Amino acid sequence: QLQLQESGPGLVKPSETLSLTCTVSGGSISSSSYYWGWIRQPPGKGLEWIGSIYYSGSTYYNPSLKSRVTISVDTSKNQFSLKLSSVTAADTAVYYCARHPMVVAWFDPWGQGTLVTVSS
Amino acid sequence: QSVLTQPPSASGTPGQRVTISCSGSSSNIGSNYVYWYQQLPGTAPKLLIYRNNQRPSGVPDRFSGSKSGTSASLAISGLRSEDEADYYCAAWDDSLSALFGGGTKLTVL
């Protein structure tokens, strides 16, 4: 059974870089046809797709966040990571990782999510 | 403001049928499959409907999805108290982005 688990600091200072890692277990991140994505949800608000990566390193990013986002993959560790630079309070959210087929909004499974608060 | 438009709230009494709409455009719902997610309080979203109208194993047949043109709908029949949750539609956009609706909070009265 495929499982995803987010990890990283729960508190980040404004203007700094948010860094999270998603560890995949029960399957290989190098599976063909699947992308690995990041989605976030500010407190009390809706879901926002951040971006996705293929095991080869090919990426898609949300245009509204593209200038600040970098997603990378480490196949040897079965992990993929998110970096979001120059964060502000508006980046405070629960961050989820999830798997999805190429160019399809079929996100399944999801990680449990991790809350990241941006505050000094 | 989400590109996929959902009503912010919906409600019904136990046993009733409720529907939640999701409106998009020709570049997303109009040309790609629609997916629905259920998010219970304090938990991660869970896939509820895939490819417009297909249910993953374990999802009761009380949940159904449909799509017509640039709009989609989620219907829940025989409403139960445990259906109280937030529901999100999602679709891929031809601009190479994944889009979510703003979410609909379902209240079981």
PDB file of N, CA and C in Angstrom, chain A residues 39 41 45-49 52 60-63 96 100-108 110-113, chain B residues 2 32-33 35 37 39 43-47 50-51 86 88 90-92 95-102:
ATOM      1  N   ILE A  39       0.486  20.165  -2.753  1.00  0.00           N
ATOM      2  CA  ILE A  39      -0.745  20.946  -2.660  1.00  0.00           C
ATOM      3  C   ILE A  39      -0.764  21.581  -1.272  1.00  0.00           C
ATOM      4  N   GLN A  41      -2.993  24.176   1.713  1.00  0.00           N
ATOM      5  CA  GLN A  41      -4.314  24.633   2.159  1.00  0.00           C
ATOM      6  C   GLN A  41      -4.139  25.599   3.314  1.00  0.00           C
ATOM      7  N   LYS A  45      -9.187  27.708   4.431  1.00  0.00           N
ATOM      8  CA  LYS A  45      -9.375  27.999   3.010  1.00  0.00           C
ATOM      9  C   LYS A  45      -9.285  26.739   2.162  1.00  0.00           C
ATOM     10  N   GLY A  46      -9.322  26.915   0.854  1.00  0.00           N
ATOM     11  CA  GLY A  46      -9.346  25.798  -0.063  1.00  0.00           C
ATOM     12  C   GLY A  46      -7.972  25.292  -0.463  1.00  0.00           C
ATOM     13  N   LEU A  47      -7.990  24.308  -1.367  1.00  0.00           N
ATOM     14  CA  LEU A  47      -6.776  23.656  -1.821  1.00  0.00           C
ATOM     15  C   LEU A  47      -6.140  24.415  -2.982  1.00  0.00           C
ATOM     16  N   GLU A  48      -4.819  24.461  -2.992  1.00  0.00           N
ATOM     17  CA  GLU A  48      -4.079  25.103  -4.078  1.00  0.00           C
ATOM     18  C   GLU A  48      -2.945  24.190  -4.504  1.00  0.00           C
ATOM     19  N   TRP A  49      -2.931  23.820  -5.782  1.00  0.00           N
ATOM     20  CA  TRP A  49      -1.831  23.024  -6.317  1.00  0.00           C
ATOM     21  C   TRP A  49      -0.600  23.907  -6.458  1.00  0.00           C
ATOM     22  N   SER A  52       4.350  19.854  -9.493  1.00  0.00           N
ATOM     23  CA  SER A  52       4.561  18.409  -9.526  1.00  0.00           C
ATOM     24  C   SER A  52       5.845  18.068 -10.249  1.00  0.00           C
ATOM     25  N   TYR A  60       6.136  20.597 -13.406  1.00  0.00           N
ATOM     26  CA  TYR A  60       5.074  21.545 -13.735  1.00  0.00           C
ATOM     27  C   TYR A  60       4.883  22.403 -12.484  1.00  0.00           C
ATOM     28  N   TYR A  61       4.732  23.710 -12.651  1.00  0.00           N
ATOM     29  CA  TYR A  61       4.514  24.588 -11.510  1.00  0.00           C
ATOM     30  C   TYR A  61       3.269  25.430 -11.704  1.00  0.00           C
ATOM     31  N   ASN A  62       2.622  25.792 -10.589  1.00  0.00           N
ATOM     32  CA  ASN A  62       1.531  26.747 -10.621  1.00  0.00           C
ATOM     33  C   ASN A  62       2.113  28.097 -11.060  1.00  0.00           C
ATOM     34  N   PRO A  63       1.552  28.676 -12.116  1.00  0.00           N
ATOM     35  CA  PRO A  63       2.114  29.947 -12.609  1.00  0.00           C
ATOM     36  C   PRO A  63       2.178  31.045 -11.553  1.00  0.00           C
ATOM     37  N   TYR A  96       0.463  19.404   1.656  1.00  0.00           N
ATOM     38  CA  TYR A  96       0.268  17.993   1.380  1.00  0.00           C
ATOM     39  C   TYR A  96       1.112  17.562   0.190  1.00  0.00           C
ATOM     40  N   HIS A 100      -0.040  11.630  -8.651  1.00  0.00           N
ATOM     41  CA  HIS A 100      -1.065  11.751  -9.684  1.00  0.00           C
ATOM     42  C   HIS A 100      -0.503  11.360 -11.036  1.00  0.00           C
ATOM     43  N   PRO A 101      -1.352  10.870 -11.919  1.00  0.00           N
ATOM     44  CA  PRO A 101      -0.903  10.552 -13.276  1.00  0.00           C
ATOM     45  C   PRO A 101      -0.538  11.835 -14.021  1.00  0.00           C
ATOM     46  N   MET A 102       0.237  11.691 -15.074  1.00  0.00           N
ATOM     47  CA  MET A 102       0.646  12.840 -15.865  1.00  0.00           C
ATOM     48  C   MET A 102      -0.566  13.602 -16.377  1.00  0.00           C
ATOM     49  N   VAL A 103      -0.535  14.911 -16.241  1.00  0.00           N
ATOM     50  CA  VAL A 103      -1.565  15.836 -16.717  1.00  0.00           C
ATOM     51  C   VAL A 103      -2.986  15.386 -16.377  1.00  0.00           C
ATOM     52  N   VAL A 104      -3.169  14.877 -15.193  1.00  0.00           N
ATOM     53  CA  VAL A 104      -4.478  14.460 -14.704  1.00  0.00           C
ATOM     54  C   VAL A 104      -4.579  14.881 -13.241  1.00  0.00           C
ATOM     55  N   ALA A 105      -5.723  15.423 -12.843  1.00  0.00           N
ATOM     56  CA  ALA A 105      -5.883  15.902 -11.464  1.00  0.00           C
ATOM     57  C   ALA A 105      -6.382  14.811 -10.534  1.00  0.00           C
ATOM     58  N   TRP A 106      -5.876  13.608 -10.740  1.00  0.00           N
ATOM     59  CA  TRP A 106      -6.238  12.429  -9.964  1.00  0.00           C
ATOM     60  C   TRP A 106      -5.202  12.239  -8.867  1.00  0.00           C
ATOM     61  N   PHE A 107      -5.382  12.930  -7.725  1.00  0.00           N
ATOM     62  CA  PHE A 107      -4.435  12.906  -6.630  1.00  0.00           C
ATOM     63  C   PHE A 107      -4.809  11.785  -5.651  1.00  0.00           C
ATOM     64  N   ASP A 108      -3.973  10.775  -5.598  1.00  0.00           N
ATOM     65  CA  ASP A 108      -4.258   9.640  -4.735  1.00  0.00           C
ATOM     66  C   ASP A 108      -3.068   8.697  -4.722  1.00  0.00           C
ATOM     67  N   TRP A 110      -2.783  10.679  -0.703  1.00  0.00           N
ATOM     68  CA  TRP A 110      -2.277  11.930  -0.131  1.00  0.00           C
ATOM     69  C   TRP A 110      -1.485  11.607   1.139  1.00  0.00           C
ATOM     70  N   GLY A 111      -0.532  12.476   1.447  1.00  0.00           N
ATOM     71  CA  GLY A 111       0.095  12.414   2.755  1.00  0.00           C
ATOM     72  C   GLY A 111      -0.862  13.003   3.780  1.00  0.00           C
ATOM     73  N   GLN A 112      -0.519  12.902   5.032  1.00  0.00           N
ATOM     74  CA  GLN A 112      -1.398  13.410   6.088  1.00  0.00           C
ATOM     75  C   GLN A 112      -1.350  14.933   6.190  1.00  0.00           C
ATOM     76  N   GLY A 113      -0.321  15.541   5.612  1.00  0.00           N
ATOM     77  CA  GLY A 113      -0.184  16.993   5.649  1.00  0.00           C
ATOM     78  C   GLY A 113       0.660  17.468   6.817  1.00  0.00           C
TER      79      GLY A 113
ATOM     80  N   SER B   2     -10.783  30.923  -7.142  1.00  0.00           N
ATOM     81  CA  SER B   2     -10.514  29.713  -7.889  1.00  0.00           C
ATOM     82  C   SER B   2     -11.054  29.802  -9.307  1.00  0.00           C
ATOM     83  N   ASN B  32     -11.040  17.991 -20.090  1.00  0.00           N
ATOM     84  CA  ASN B  32     -10.353  17.036 -19.214  1.00  0.00           C
ATOM     85  C   ASN B  32     -11.333  16.425 -18.206  1.00  0.00           C
ATOM     86  N   TYR B  33     -10.910  15.328 -17.615  1.00  0.00           N
ATOM     87  CA  TYR B  33     -11.744  14.668 -16.614  1.00  0.00           C
ATOM     88  C   TYR B  33     -11.862  15.529 -15.349  1.00  0.00           C
ATOM     89  N   TYR B  35     -12.509  15.434 -11.142  1.00  0.00           N
ATOM     90  CA  TYR B  35     -12.294  14.602  -9.955  1.00  0.00           C
ATOM     91  C   TYR B  35     -12.925  15.313  -8.762  1.00  0.00           C
ATOM     92  N   TYR B  37     -13.101  15.379  -4.388  1.00  0.00           N
ATOM     93  CA  TYR B  37     -12.430  14.994  -3.147  1.00  0.00           C
ATOM     94  C   TYR B  37     -13.312  15.367  -1.964  1.00  0.00           C
ATOM     95  N   GLN B  39     -13.124  16.058   2.123  1.00  0.00           N
ATOM     96  CA  GLN B  39     -12.207  16.347   3.225  1.00  0.00           C
ATOM     97  C   GLN B  39     -12.984  16.436   4.528  1.00  0.00           C
ATOM     98  N   THR B  43      -8.590  16.265   8.459  1.00  0.00           N
ATOM     99  CA  THR B  43      -7.937  15.180   7.724  1.00  0.00           C
ATOM    100  C   THR B  43      -7.543  15.623   6.322  1.00  0.00           C
ATOM    101  N   ALA B  44      -6.721  14.808   5.673  1.00  0.00           N
ATOM    102  CA  ALA B  44      -6.328  15.083   4.297  1.00  0.00           C
ATOM    103  C   ALA B  44      -7.484  14.775   3.353  1.00  0.00           C
ATOM    104  N   PRO B  45      -7.542  15.458   2.217  1.00  0.00           N
ATOM    105  CA  PRO B  45      -8.577  15.131   1.227  1.00  0.00           C
ATOM    106  C   PRO B  45      -8.475  13.670   0.792  1.00  0.00           C
ATOM    107  N   LYS B  46      -9.625  13.133   0.403  1.00  0.00           N
ATOM    108  CA  LYS B  46      -9.702  11.748  -0.043  1.00  0.00           C
ATOM    109  C   LYS B  46     -10.420  11.720  -1.395  1.00  0.00           C
ATOM    110  N   LEU B  47      -9.901  10.942  -2.330  1.00  0.00           N
ATOM    111  CA  LEU B  47     -10.524  10.838  -3.637  1.00  0.00           C
ATOM    112  C   LEU B  47     -11.909  10.219  -3.510  1.00  0.00           C
ATOM    113  N   TYR B  50     -13.535   9.749  -9.624  1.00  0.00           N
ATOM    114  CA  TYR B  50     -12.512   9.971 -10.629  1.00  0.00           C
ATOM    115  C   TYR B  50     -13.106   9.816 -12.028  1.00  0.00           C
ATOM    116  N   ARG B  51     -12.429  10.430 -12.997  1.00  0.00           N
ATOM    117  CA  ARG B  51     -12.878  10.391 -14.393  1.00  0.00           C
ATOM    118  C   ARG B  51     -14.359  10.712 -14.525  1.00  0.00           C
ATOM    119  N   ASP B  86     -16.073  18.960   3.699  1.00  0.00           N
ATOM    120  CA  ASP B  86     -15.813  19.876   2.588  1.00  0.00           C
ATOM    121  C   ASP B  86     -15.584  19.043   1.336  1.00  0.00           C
ATOM    122  N   TYR B  88     -14.381  19.156  -2.796  1.00  0.00           N
ATOM    123  CA  TYR B  88     -13.639  19.912  -3.791  1.00  0.00           C
ATOM    124  C   TYR B  88     -13.690  19.209  -5.146  1.00  0.00           C
ATOM    125  N   ALA B  90     -11.839  19.074  -8.979  1.00  0.00           N
ATOM    126  CA  ALA B  90     -10.510  19.341  -9.527  1.00  0.00           C
ATOM    127  C   ALA B  90     -10.469  18.904 -10.977  1.00  0.00           C
ATOM    128  N   ALA B  91      -9.644  19.579 -11.744  1.00  0.00           N
ATOM    129  CA  ALA B  91      -9.455  19.215 -13.145  1.00  0.00           C
ATOM    130  C   ALA B  91      -8.104  19.739 -13.599  1.00  0.00           C
ATOM    131  N   TRP B  92      -7.534  19.052 -14.576  1.00  0.00           N
ATOM    132  CA  TRP B  92      -6.305  19.548 -15.177  1.00  0.00           C
ATOM    133  C   TRP B  92      -6.689  20.616 -16.205  1.00  0.00           C
ATOM    134  N   SER B  95      -3.343  24.571 -19.759  1.00  0.00           N
ATOM    135  CA  SER B  95      -2.156  25.399 -19.535  1.00  0.00           C
ATOM    136  C   SER B  95      -1.110  24.668 -18.708  1.00  0.00           C
ATOM    137  N   LEU B  96      -1.345  23.372 -18.500  1.00  0.00           N
ATOM    138  CA  LEU B  96      -0.445  22.504 -17.733  1.00  0.00           C
ATOM    139  C   LEU B  96      -0.426  22.853 -16.250  1.00  0.00           C
ATOM    140  N   SER B  97      -1.613  23.014 -15.717  1.00  0.00           N
ATOM    141  CA  SER B  97      -1.784  23.259 -14.279  1.00  0.00           C
ATOM    142  C   SER B  97      -2.935  22.420 -13.764  1.00  0.00           C
ATOM    143  N   ALA B  98      -2.842  22.042 -12.508  1.00  0.00           N
ATOM    144  CA  ALA B  98      -3.961  21.382 -11.836  1.00  0.00           C
ATOM    145  C   ALA B  98      -4.781  22.457 -11.133  1.00  0.00           C
ATOM    146  N   LEU B  99      -6.089  22.371 -11.266  1.00  0.00           N
ATOM    147  CA  LEU B  99      -6.976  23.351 -10.664  1.00  0.00           C
ATOM    148  C   LEU B  99      -7.921  22.689  -9.675  1.00  0.00           C
ATOM    149  N   PHE B 100      -8.166  23.374  -8.572  1.00  0.00           N
ATOM    150  CA  PHE B 100      -9.169  22.946  -7.605  1.00  0.00           C
ATOM    151  C   PHE B 100     -10.273  24.002  -7.535  1.00  0.00           C
ATOM    152  N   GLY B 101     -11.475  23.549  -7.242  1.00  0.00           N
ATOM    153  CA  GLY B 101     -12.539  24.479  -6.925  1.00  0.00           C
ATOM    154  C   GLY B 101     -12.321  25.047  -5.537  1.00  0.00           C
ATOM    155  N   GLY B 102     -13.073  26.075  -5.198  1.00  0.00           N
ATOM    156  CA  GLY B 102     -12.900  26.721  -3.911  1.00  0.00           C
ATOM    157  C   GLY B 102     -13.413  25.907  -2.729  1.00  0.00           C
TER     158      GLY B 102
END
